[in-house]
Amino acid sequence: MSLTQHKPTPAETAFREAYEALDASGGRAQSWAAFAEQGLPHKRVEEWKWSDVRQTLRQPRSQSGAVESDISPAQAFGTAGAAEIVFANGRLIGEPELPEGAVLHRQDEANPPGERESYPLAALAGALTLETGAYVLEINGEVSRPIRLRLISEGEGAHHLRLSVVVRENASATILESHEGEGAPYANTLVELDLQRNARLKRYIIHQGSADVVNTTTTLGHVAERAGYHQAILTFGGALTRFDARLTCEGDETDIRLDGAYLLDGQRHADLTSVVDHRGEGSVTQQVVKGVVDDRGRGAFQGRFDVARGAQKTDAQMQHHALLLSERAQSNAKPELMIFADDVQCAHGNTVGALDENALFYMRSRGIDAASARALLIEAFISEAFAHIPDDVQEEFIARSREWLEKK
Amino acid sequence: MMLKIDNLHVSVEDKEILKGLSLEVPAGEVHAIMGPNGAGKSTLAHVATGRDGYEITDGSITLKGEELTEMEPEERAAKGLFLSFQYPLELAGVPTLTFLRTALNAQRKARGEEEISAPDFMKKARAAAETLKMPMDMLKRSLNAGFSGGEKKRMEIFQALILEPDFLILDETDSGLDIDALKVVAEGVDNLRNADRGMLVITHYQRLLDYLAPDKVHVMAQGRIMDSGGPELARALESEGYDRYLEDAA
């Protein structure tokens, strides 16, 4: 819905004011026009029916100020000995020391209008990012040391970040990304990925913060021939959380994993949405998403695999399974396969249910108390989503999940 | 008395299933319960181990003199009660040895004993696996995940060998086993037999009893014990069936 067609909400008006205060160069104007055309997404838009951003962002928000306090040492991925890039409220902190083969620079010149204009929050990030243009993390070689990317949010304002990651031909890297939030800010991030021939990017994301944080993170990626992108997300939700990934596999034999888990209690919300568009031949895409929802938490999973007419021999498997631990917990799922090729293997599986009482009794009959039995079963359930990630990251994901379970 | 069930009345959704069942199994003895479908045999196993969904309207179940009926399932386990399930559960993602070590240590903790060390636990696991001719890599997988019916039954006995309960209830442990597997499982059970331990074997068939040689056989029908006797009773049932007891009750 266009801002010209509906009366802008106070939040949309505040975004306009923020835009007008910025220097309208570097593609900002196009991005703003695209956002203004669409407005904040809301529940009457099919793709956003379980994540009503307009409703959640009722109050106007000005651009977040800089984070005043000292940046605390990394909690997530703390032991990985990684290089570190820190953004706090959308601002780059310090000069990152990156391993050889990796550089971070700013691209001031206007990017050609791209697909970000098609997604309202991606367009919003392009329009309101503090720095004109985008930060670009460029990977030119086989970078073995992981790069820790911390996105810290505080206060009650809104901040937008536009980051591109370009992985050149035959290059590879691992990004350990943490979304850390305190207070009640709105953090809107756009990550544009360009994975060139035979490039490999692994990206592991932990999102854990206060219950009032609104976080929307959109990933728009292009994957060339024989390139690989492996992503796994562990989110504990917030007032509204949406991790949205749109990948276009242009080349043949791409290799994609999009795993994740959402663990929600209180009134927290998390939405994992993804679309993978297969255009080349012989690509493999796998996805395992698990959800555990307690209290009045709300989880959502939307997954779509598109297979174009010529994308023969595509092998794409999608799994989403959610456990509801209370009567008022919710998990909504929409798995979709859109297949236009005839020689493919594509499948999806989706379940939402309660813990298996028979399994619980079985464990208790062996001497394990009810709470421990429940925790063991839930941990086993979640772990399936982490089965394909490197050991140290897996350990951290499981440890954090266990911590969450132990609080119950 | 090791296990004593006295005048047990149990209902499920207002339908009475057990109607005044009494039974005593002393330490050192193996008793068998045989009976037709619907006699209440599995209900007895579930009620004894504390499964939800059953209402005890009268009577008692004691183990070594302690009343079980108000205890949680895990407390009963710590007191030494073990059920070999008719349909063992698959626990995807729960490694067998992790599960069993957690269970053993939980029981030990409840009894005020020290936890078992990892090497001691592994020693125990290896010995039990050898008794039951189970390959060790079966134990490295998730509990029962992808196992055949027979493998699951073997795994139940493996668990009993690790947990060393004072009293075992074997609920149709022989069903789903081919003759070779039956022999191995029976040997495993026989291994558990000693002067301090009691067992109640629920079965439809004579064949497990051929290996186990029970001290006593009880016939259960219509929610009660209708007859008790020596091993010859099991053989008589095999040839004559249960009609006599069903008619008696009617």
XYZ file of C-alpha atoms in Angstrom:
658
model
C 0.000 0.000 0.000
C 1.382 3.349 -0.970
C 1.926 6.142 1.471
C 0.185 8.302 -1.061
C -2.824 6.027 -0.813
C -3.120 5.675 2.925
C -2.568 8.202 5.596
C 1.021 7.713 6.759
C 1.306 6.314 10.250
C 3.229 8.376 12.810
C 6.156 5.975 12.371
C 6.131 6.414 8.602
C 6.002 10.180 9.028
C 8.983 10.008 11.378
C 10.872 7.954 8.785
C 10.082 10.602 6.166
C 11.450 13.314 8.442
C 14.578 11.251 9.003
C 14.974 10.789 5.267
C 14.565 14.481 4.547
C 17.293 15.299 7.039
C 19.756 13.074 5.170
C 21.751 13.864 2.059
C 19.644 12.422 -0.775
C 22.430 10.812 -2.745
C 23.877 7.366 -3.309
C 20.627 5.724 -4.265
C 18.761 6.959 -1.221
C 16.093 8.732 -3.254
C 15.197 5.598 -5.214
C 15.091 3.545 -2.043
C 12.910 6.094 -0.302
C 10.536 6.282 -3.254
C 10.247 2.494 -3.190
C 9.568 2.452 0.538
C 7.068 5.308 0.344
C 5.250 3.432 -2.383
C 4.899 0.330 -0.177
C 4.810 1.681 3.370
C 5.459 -0.421 6.449
C 4.321 -3.994 5.859
C 1.303 -5.134 7.824
C -0.820 -8.195 8.365
C -3.094 -7.671 5.404
C -0.126 -8.198 3.115
C 0.078 -11.975 2.607
C 3.844 -12.232 3.199
C 3.531 -10.286 6.418
C 0.377 -11.733 7.891
C 2.218 -13.159 10.893
C 4.547 -10.187 11.345
C 2.659 -6.934 11.514
C 5.446 -4.383 11.429
C 3.103 -1.429 11.069
C 1.211 -2.429 14.205
C 4.396 -3.109 16.188
C 5.965 0.220 15.152
C 2.976 2.317 16.182
C 5.044 4.952 17.917
C 7.153 7.326 15.845
C 10.870 6.774 16.203
C 13.657 9.162 15.455
C 17.027 7.943 14.194
C 18.948 6.262 17.007
C 21.783 8.248 18.531
C 25.256 6.791 18.922
C 25.716 4.237 21.683
C 27.241 6.213 24.557
C 28.488 3.454 26.768
C 31.564 1.354 26.133
C 30.993 -1.644 23.938
C 31.123 -4.744 26.102
C 33.215 -7.682 24.946
C 31.479 -10.159 22.683
C 29.303 -12.726 24.424
C 28.289 -14.660 21.358
C 31.013 -16.576 19.565
C 33.296 -15.231 22.280
C 35.825 -18.020 22.172
C 36.207 -18.322 18.437
C 39.264 -16.060 18.209
C 37.620 -14.212 15.380
C 38.332 -10.891 13.749
C 35.620 -8.440 14.668
C 33.426 -5.878 12.950
C 31.140 -3.965 15.300
C 28.188 -1.816 14.410
C 26.350 -0.091 17.259
C 23.056 1.581 16.434
C 24.002 1.450 12.763
C 27.437 3.052 13.216
C 30.734 1.336 12.594
C 32.789 1.235 15.783
C 36.552 1.499 15.436
C 38.694 0.198 12.626
C 38.180 -3.521 12.189
C 41.347 -5.547 11.838
C 40.441 -8.115 9.293
C 42.360 -11.194 8.229
C 44.200 -11.192 4.957
C 41.834 -11.546 2.050
C 39.037 -9.590 3.726
C 38.438 -5.838 3.499
C 35.662 -3.583 4.670
C 35.096 -0.390 2.746
C 32.344 1.998 1.953
C 30.788 2.264 -1.415
C 29.599 5.831 -1.763
C 28.507 5.788 -5.347
C 24.951 4.975 -6.178
C 24.346 1.330 -6.738
C 22.133 0.578 -9.648
C 18.611 0.278 -8.425
C 18.293 -3.298 -7.418
C 15.906 -5.745 -6.022
C 16.027 -4.100 -2.598
C 13.462 -1.689 -3.951
C 11.035 -4.611 -4.143
C 11.129 -5.206 -0.390
C 9.796 -2.421 1.772
C 12.175 -2.874 4.702
C 15.187 -3.390 2.449
C 14.231 -0.183 0.680
C 13.843 1.527 4.060
C 17.347 0.428 5.032
C 18.695 1.801 1.755
C 16.903 5.110 2.329
C 17.766 5.672 5.973
C 21.178 4.069 6.428
C 23.343 6.634 8.193
C 26.229 6.290 5.802
C 25.409 7.021 2.194
C 25.666 3.892 0.086
C 26.682 0.664 1.721
C 29.445 -0.919 3.749
C 31.029 -3.601 1.666
C 32.803 -6.590 3.127
C 34.843 -8.025 0.337
C 36.359 -11.484 0.489
C 39.152 -12.095 -1.974
C 40.726 -15.317 -0.844
C 40.267 -18.313 1.364
C 39.806 -16.585 4.691
C 39.993 -19.266 7.343
C 39.753 -17.070 10.447
C 36.068 -16.415 11.110
C 34.842 -12.829 10.981
C 32.682 -11.855 13.891
C 30.002 -9.335 12.982
C 28.327 -7.709 15.958
C 25.198 -5.673 15.448
C 24.490 -3.900 18.720
C 21.274 -1.981 19.305
C 20.235 0.195 22.217
C 17.787 2.912 23.135
C 14.364 3.512 21.682
C 15.071 4.957 18.277
C 15.391 3.346 14.877
C 18.551 2.602 12.944
C 19.147 1.114 9.568
C 22.225 -0.529 8.174
C 23.093 -1.568 4.687
C 25.899 -4.060 4.365
C 27.068 -5.867 1.266
C 29.136 -9.009 1.350
C 30.957 -9.843 -1.836
C 32.728 -13.178 -2.010
C 34.896 -13.287 -5.094
C 35.473 -16.279 -7.321
C 36.912 -19.266 -5.372
C 37.030 -17.210 -2.169
C 35.536 -18.344 1.131
C 34.729 -16.975 4.566
C 32.773 -17.616 7.728
C 30.735 -14.877 9.392
C 29.676 -15.219 13.021
C 26.918 -12.683 13.372
C 25.341 -11.605 16.627
C 22.330 -9.350 16.964
C 22.521 -7.912 20.449
C 19.821 -5.587 21.672
C 18.889 -3.831 24.895
C 16.058 -1.403 25.504
C 13.414 -1.096 22.823
C 15.093 -0.036 19.580
C 14.095 -0.853 16.037
C 17.068 -2.358 14.210
C 16.609 -2.727 10.483
C 19.399 -4.397 8.556
C 19.842 -5.135 4.894
C 22.533 -7.603 3.884
C 23.210 -7.924 0.184
C 25.201 -10.988 -0.791
C 27.105 -11.495 -3.977
C 28.571 -14.986 -4.114
C 30.593 -15.373 -7.237
C 31.662 -18.546 -9.051
C 32.734 -21.242 -6.638
C 32.613 -18.874 -3.678
C 31.657 -20.188 -0.229
C 30.111 -18.254 2.602
C 29.068 -19.653 5.944
C 27.001 -17.365 8.104
C 25.907 -18.248 11.625
C 23.583 -15.886 13.414
C 22.641 -15.601 17.074
C 19.897 -13.164 17.933
C 19.371 -12.673 21.648
C 18.290 -9.526 23.416
C 15.554 -7.816 25.354
C 11.899 -8.663 24.780
C 11.146 -5.188 23.410
C 13.629 -5.101 20.537
C 12.206 -4.970 17.035
C 14.619 -6.549 14.563
C 14.063 -6.956 10.858
C 16.964 -8.359 8.888
C 16.638 -8.849 5.159
C 19.203 -10.792 3.158
C 19.153 -10.496 -0.600
C 21.616 -12.844 -2.226
C 22.850 -13.874 -5.619
C 24.583 -17.191 -5.881
C 26.656 -18.012 -8.940
C 27.686 -21.344 -10.370
C 28.996 -23.871 -7.832
C 28.908 -21.287 -5.084
C 27.757 -22.272 -1.608
C 25.892 -20.401 1.087
C 25.282 -22.005 4.459
C 23.277 -20.083 7.007
C 22.006 -21.065 10.449
C 20.074 -18.800 12.786
C 19.336 -19.171 16.464
C 16.844 -16.572 17.616
C 15.154 -15.992 20.948
C 12.777 -13.452 19.434
C 11.689 -10.015 20.569
C 8.739 -7.674 20.190
C 8.967 -8.520 16.515
C 11.777 -10.414 14.824
C 11.977 -11.196 11.165
C 14.918 -12.826 9.430
C 14.064 -12.752 5.782
C 16.374 -14.298 3.176
C 15.840 -14.138 -0.583
C 18.379 -16.057 -2.581
C 18.613 -16.295 -6.314
C 20.715 -19.250 -7.440
C 21.649 -18.132 -10.904
C 24.366 -20.675 -11.578
C 24.388 -24.449 -11.844
C 25.230 -26.675 -8.897
C 24.778 -24.178 -6.110
C 24.796 -25.497 -2.561
C 22.481 -23.831 -0.054
C 21.640 -24.562 3.576
C 19.192 -22.370 5.455
C 18.792 -23.806 8.937
C 17.438 -22.209 12.034
C 15.684 -22.444 15.346
C 13.443 -20.088 17.230
C 12.986 -20.435 20.980
C 10.300 -18.138 22.296
C 8.740 -17.457 25.657
C 6.788 -14.585 27.222
C 5.210 -12.708 24.374
C 8.197 -12.879 22.083
C 7.826 -13.186 18.348
C 10.105 -14.538 15.642
C 9.568 -15.083 11.949
C 11.982 -16.979 9.717
C 11.105 -16.353 6.106
C 13.055 -17.466 3.061
C 12.712 -17.804 -0.668
C 15.257 -19.706 -2.727
C 14.907 -19.300 -6.464
C 16.700 -22.039 -8.429
C 17.565 -21.093 -11.977
C 20.550 -23.276 -12.840
C 20.809 -27.044 -13.039
C 21.818 -29.521 -10.368
C 21.550 -27.300 -7.316
C 21.093 -28.667 -3.825
C 19.179 -26.698 -1.186
C 18.471 -27.967 2.286
C 16.570 -26.398 5.113
C 15.785 -27.585 8.621
C 14.004 -25.125 10.908
C 12.858 -25.982 14.422
C 10.687 -23.936 16.721
C 9.951 -24.189 20.435
C 7.296 -21.835 21.727
C 6.198 -21.409 25.326
C 3.827 -19.008 27.146
C 2.256 -16.678 24.611
C 5.153 -16.684 22.175
C 4.462 -16.504 18.466
C 6.622 -18.191 15.874
C 6.312 -18.111 12.113
C 8.042 -19.951 9.322
C 7.546 -19.147 5.681
C 9.672 -21.057 3.222
C 9.462 -21.107 -0.516
C 11.525 -22.937 -3.101
C 11.117 -21.822 -6.673
C 12.467 -24.088 -9.391
C 12.553 -22.494 -12.829
C 11.736 -24.395 -15.991
C 15.358 -25.043 -16.889
C 16.524 -25.871 -13.362
C 16.601 -29.628 -13.857
C 18.125 -31.965 -11.258
C 17.408 -29.516 -8.467
C 17.347 -31.285 -5.103
C 15.570 -29.108 -2.534
C 14.376 -30.288 0.865
C 12.541 -28.169 3.397
C 11.653 -29.138 6.957
C 9.940 -27.081 9.606
C 8.825 -28.549 12.896
C 7.564 -26.699 15.934
C 6.855 -27.705 19.496
C 4.254 -25.805 21.465
C 4.832 -25.931 25.209
C 1.744 -24.048 26.319
C -1.879 -23.699 25.328
C -1.477 -20.142 24.153
C 1.750 -20.612 22.251
C 1.525 -20.249 18.478
C 3.494 -21.348 15.495
C 2.352 -20.608 11.975
C 3.937 -22.129 8.942
C 3.659 -21.743 5.228
C 5.905 -24.049 3.228
C 5.662 -23.634 -0.532
C 7.203 -25.309 -3.534
C 6.833 -23.683 -6.953
C 8.254 -26.105 -9.463
C 8.378 -25.570 -13.196
C 10.960 -28.238 -14.067
C 10.088 -31.909 -14.362
C 13.274 -33.704 -13.329
C 13.711 -32.526 -9.747
C 13.555 -33.831 -6.209
C 11.750 -31.387 -3.990
C 9.903 -32.022 -0.777
C 8.786 -30.318 2.348
C 7.672 -31.527 5.740
C 5.952 -29.485 8.366
C 4.581 -30.334 11.800
C 3.388 -28.370 14.791
C 2.635 -30.289 17.953
C 3.144 -30.800 21.653
C 5.856 -32.798 23.405
C 5.303 -36.528 23.149
C 3.794 -37.552 26.505
C 4.677 -41.184 25.841
C 8.318 -40.294 25.373
C 8.220 -38.250 28.583
C 6.749 -41.153 30.535
C 9.292 -43.514 29.041
C 12.153 -41.326 30.241
C 10.608 -40.812 33.665
C 10.096 -44.555 34.080
C 13.876 -44.832 33.787
C 14.394 -42.413 36.659
C 14.762 -39.045 34.929
C 12.616 -36.340 36.535
C 9.938 -34.630 34.469
C 11.760 -31.313 34.011
C 15.011 -32.976 32.934
C 13.175 -35.361 30.627
C 11.411 -32.433 29.004
C 14.676 -30.527 28.595
C 16.436 -33.548 27.081
C 13.636 -34.095 24.592
C 13.477 -30.445 23.591
C 17.234 -30.208 23.244
C 17.210 -33.280 21.015
C 14.437 -31.749 18.968
C 16.275 -28.452 18.462
C 19.643 -30.076 17.785
C 18.471 -31.453 14.468
C 18.519 -27.915 13.100
C 22.190 -27.603 14.109
C 23.385 -30.940 12.799
C 25.178 -29.424 9.808
C 27.163 -26.610 11.354
C 30.783 -26.666 12.548
C 31.353 -28.171 15.992
C 32.297 -24.996 17.871
C 29.300 -23.085 16.553
C 27.081 -26.078 17.208
C 28.294 -26.226 20.799
C 27.497 -22.571 21.288
C 24.035 -22.917 19.745
C 23.255 -25.916 21.930
C 24.670 -24.300 25.064
C 22.501 -21.214 24.537
C 19.450 -23.336 23.860
C 20.147 -25.326 27.020
C 20.490 -22.126 29.059
C 17.107 -21.038 27.779
C 15.596 -24.413 28.655
C 17.082 -24.380 32.133
C 15.360 -21.090 32.900
C 11.999 -22.768 32.357
C 7.616 -59.390 50.093
C 9.263 -57.814 47.065
C 6.123 -56.792 45.162
C 2.689 -56.936 46.730
C -0.470 -55.877 44.943
C -3.543 -55.929 47.119
C -7.164 -55.641 45.962
C -6.242 -53.203 43.174
C -9.118 -51.436 41.453
C -8.266 -49.204 38.501
C -10.502 -47.235 36.156
C -9.856 -45.488 32.883
C -12.396 -42.807 32.066
C -14.881 -44.347 34.523
C -14.519 -47.813 33.068
C -13.167 -50.280 35.586
C -10.288 -52.274 34.094
C -8.697 -53.879 37.160
C -11.275 -55.279 39.537
C -9.659 -56.277 42.776
C -6.368 -57.710 41.607
C -4.087 -59.256 44.212
C -0.648 -60.682 43.615
C 2.570 -61.302 45.529
C 6.013 -61.887 44.086
C 8.778 -62.662 46.605
C 12.430 -61.767 46.017
C 14.261 -64.346 43.965
C 11.167 -65.484 42.082
C 9.946 -65.063 38.542
C 6.193 -64.986 38.071
C 4.342 -65.013 34.790
C 1.001 -63.422 34.027
C -0.870 -64.837 31.080
C -4.239 -63.878 29.822
C -6.366 -62.968 26.844
C -6.386 -59.574 25.136
C -8.233 -56.999 27.184
C -7.609 -58.773 30.468
C -5.877 -55.677 31.830
C -2.288 -56.972 31.718
C -0.757 -53.833 30.224
C -2.906 -51.649 32.467
C -1.310 -53.407 35.423
C 2.173 -52.652 34.044
C 1.311 -48.987 33.457
C -0.350 -48.446 36.811
C 2.539 -50.058 38.656
C 5.035 -47.710 36.967
C 2.905 -44.580 37.425
C 1.648 -43.666 33.994
C -0.958 -40.879 33.790
C -4.526 -41.560 32.808
C -5.373 -44.305 35.304
C -7.436 -43.797 38.411
C -6.739 -46.092 41.325
C -10.045 -46.327 43.156
C -8.980 -48.887 45.730
C -6.128 -51.127 46.799
C -2.367 -50.764 47.019
C 0.892 -51.616 45.326
C 3.959 -51.939 47.526
C 7.574 -52.581 46.620
C 9.736 -53.835 49.493
C 6.980 -52.630 51.810
C 6.810 -49.099 50.399
C 3.564 -47.837 48.894
C 4.130 -46.900 45.252
C 0.781 -45.498 44.175
C 1.459 -41.900 45.227
C 4.986 -41.782 43.832
C 6.093 -40.141 40.579
C 7.344 -42.562 37.905
C 10.952 -41.437 38.454
C 10.669 -42.076 42.206
C 9.442 -45.587 41.548
C 12.404 -46.135 39.244
C 14.795 -44.949 41.961
C 13.113 -47.376 44.364
C 14.101 -50.147 41.991
C 11.129 -50.699 39.687
C 11.706 -51.254 35.978
C 9.263 -51.783 33.134
C 10.346 -53.321 29.871
C 7.872 -51.631 27.530
C 5.675 -53.519 25.133
C 6.275 -50.711 22.627
C 9.582 -49.012 23.483
C 9.788 -45.379 22.376
C 12.186 -43.966 19.809
C 13.971 -40.912 21.157
C 15.359 -39.185 18.072
C 18.351 -37.029 18.905
C 18.845 -38.515 22.403
C 22.009 -40.637 22.342
C 21.451 -44.004 24.014
C 24.411 -43.859 26.379
C 23.767 -40.242 27.367
C 20.195 -41.164 28.151
C 21.124 -44.170 30.236
C 23.890 -42.469 32.131
C 21.529 -39.593 32.928
C 18.927 -42.097 34.120
C 21.368 -44.121 36.200
C 22.819 -41.049 37.864
C 19.371 -39.588 38.521
C 18.411 -42.822 40.272
C 21.654 -42.885 42.229
C 21.226 -39.288 43.274
C 17.668 -39.975 44.435
C 19.007 -42.846 46.550
C 21.760 -40.678 47.993
C 24.482 -42.589 46.159
C 27.453 -41.205 44.283
C 27.316 -40.682 40.518
C 28.944 -43.318 38.353
C 32.148 -42.205 36.618
C 32.297 -42.182 32.835
C 34.845 -45.059 32.619
C 32.876 -47.216 35.060
C 29.713 -46.546 33.115
C 31.373 -47.520 29.851
C 32.676 -50.722 31.400
C 29.167 -51.599 32.459
C 27.750 -50.735 29.047
C 30.315 -52.894 27.277
C 29.605 -55.874 29.499
C 25.856 -55.561 28.988
C 26.269 -55.212 25.225
C 28.358 -58.371 25.186
C 25.729 -60.321 27.115
C 23.068 -59.265 24.643
C 25.314 -59.579 21.567
C 24.708 -55.960 20.701
C 27.281 -54.080 18.588
C 28.629 -50.994 20.366
C 27.758 -48.714 17.437
C 24.082 -49.475 18.145
C 24.620 -47.682 21.451
C 26.155 -44.641 19.847
C 22.961 -43.894 17.961
C 19.842 -42.163 19.234
C 17.846 -44.426 21.518
C 15.903 -46.963 19.439
C 15.983 -44.657 16.407
C 15.356 -46.779 13.336
C 15.554 -50.015 15.364
C 13.496 -53.072 14.475
C 10.933 -54.345 16.978
C 13.352 -57.023 18.119
C 16.252 -54.596 18.518
C 14.078 -52.366 20.673
C 13.198 -55.267 22.970
C 16.859 -56.147 23.267
C 17.553 -52.510 24.136
C 15.001 -52.716 26.955
C 16.895 -55.590 28.521
C 20.157 -53.737 27.930
C 18.721 -50.868 29.978
C 17.740 -53.260 32.747
C 21.281 -54.667 32.838
C 22.618 -51.127 33.265
C 20.051 -49.887 35.766
C 20.008 -53.112 37.831
C 16.495 -52.730 39.239
C 15.181 -54.784 42.172
C 11.997 -55.644 40.362
C 11.282 -55.988 36.654
C 7.997 -56.046 34.847
C 8.432 -57.429 31.342
C 5.418 -56.434 29.258
C 5.255 -58.780 26.267
C 8.989 -58.618 25.841
C 8.744 -61.714 23.643
C 6.424 -60.208 21.043
C 8.123 -59.186 17.824
C 11.139 -61.401 18.454
C 12.277 -64.159 16.139
C 13.508 -67.340 17.777
C 17.186 -66.354 17.835
C 16.443 -62.938 19.296
C 14.108 -64.513 21.832
C 16.910 -66.762 22.986
C 19.332 -63.857 23.402
C 16.774 -61.743 25.248
C 15.840 -64.677 27.485
C 19.524 -65.172 28.312
C 19.753 -61.488 29.156
C 16.768 -61.756 31.468
C 18.171 -64.922 32.999
C 21.350 -62.988 33.722
C 19.334 -60.593 35.816
C 17.861 -63.356 37.884
C 19.177 -63.545 41.419
C 18.071 -64.123 44.983
C 17.434 -60.408 45.643
C 15.475 -59.613 42.539
C 11.894 -60.326 41.490
C 10.259 -60.373 38.066
C 6.801 -60.304 36.626
C 6.621 -61.527 33.043
C 3.507 -60.571 31.094
C 3.068 -62.710 28.031
C 0.588 -64.304 25.662
C 2.766 -67.224 24.833
C 4.501 -70.171 26.351
C 7.723 -69.801 24.411
C 9.453 -67.155 26.571
C 8.482 -69.193 29.622
C 10.227 -72.230 28.125
C 13.479 -70.309 28.511
C 12.709 -68.515 31.749
C 11.094 -71.321 33.741
C 8.895 -69.196 36.009
C 8.316 -70.153 39.620
C 4.639 -69.369 39.306
C 2.099 -68.715 36.579
C -0.994 -66.552 37.089
C -3.955 -66.402 34.789
C -5.452 -62.964 34.435
C -8.867 -62.321 32.951
C -11.583 -59.753 33.510
C -9.246 -57.559 35.552
C -8.422 -60.182 38.178
C -6.135 -63.097 38.834
C -8.350 -66.099 38.097
C -5.938 -68.916 38.722
C -2.387 -69.523 39.882
C -0.161 -72.530 39.598
C 3.193 -73.886 38.541
C 4.712 -73.922 35.021
C 2.292 -76.716 34.060
C -0.515 -74.116 34.095
C 1.146 -72.229 31.237
C 1.321 -75.403 29.171
C -2.318 -76.177 29.867
C -3.276 -72.667 28.707
C -1.269 -73.122 25.546
C -3.350 -76.137 24.573
C -6.744 -75.237 26.065
C -6.862 -71.434 25.760
C -8.577 -69.017 28.114
C -12.220 -69.875 27.409
C -12.650 -71.569 30.731
C -11.771 -68.374 32.642
C -13.895 -66.157 30.476
C -16.907 -68.445 30.994
C -16.193 -68.610 34.724
C -16.297 -64.871 34.943
C -19.460 -64.629 32.877
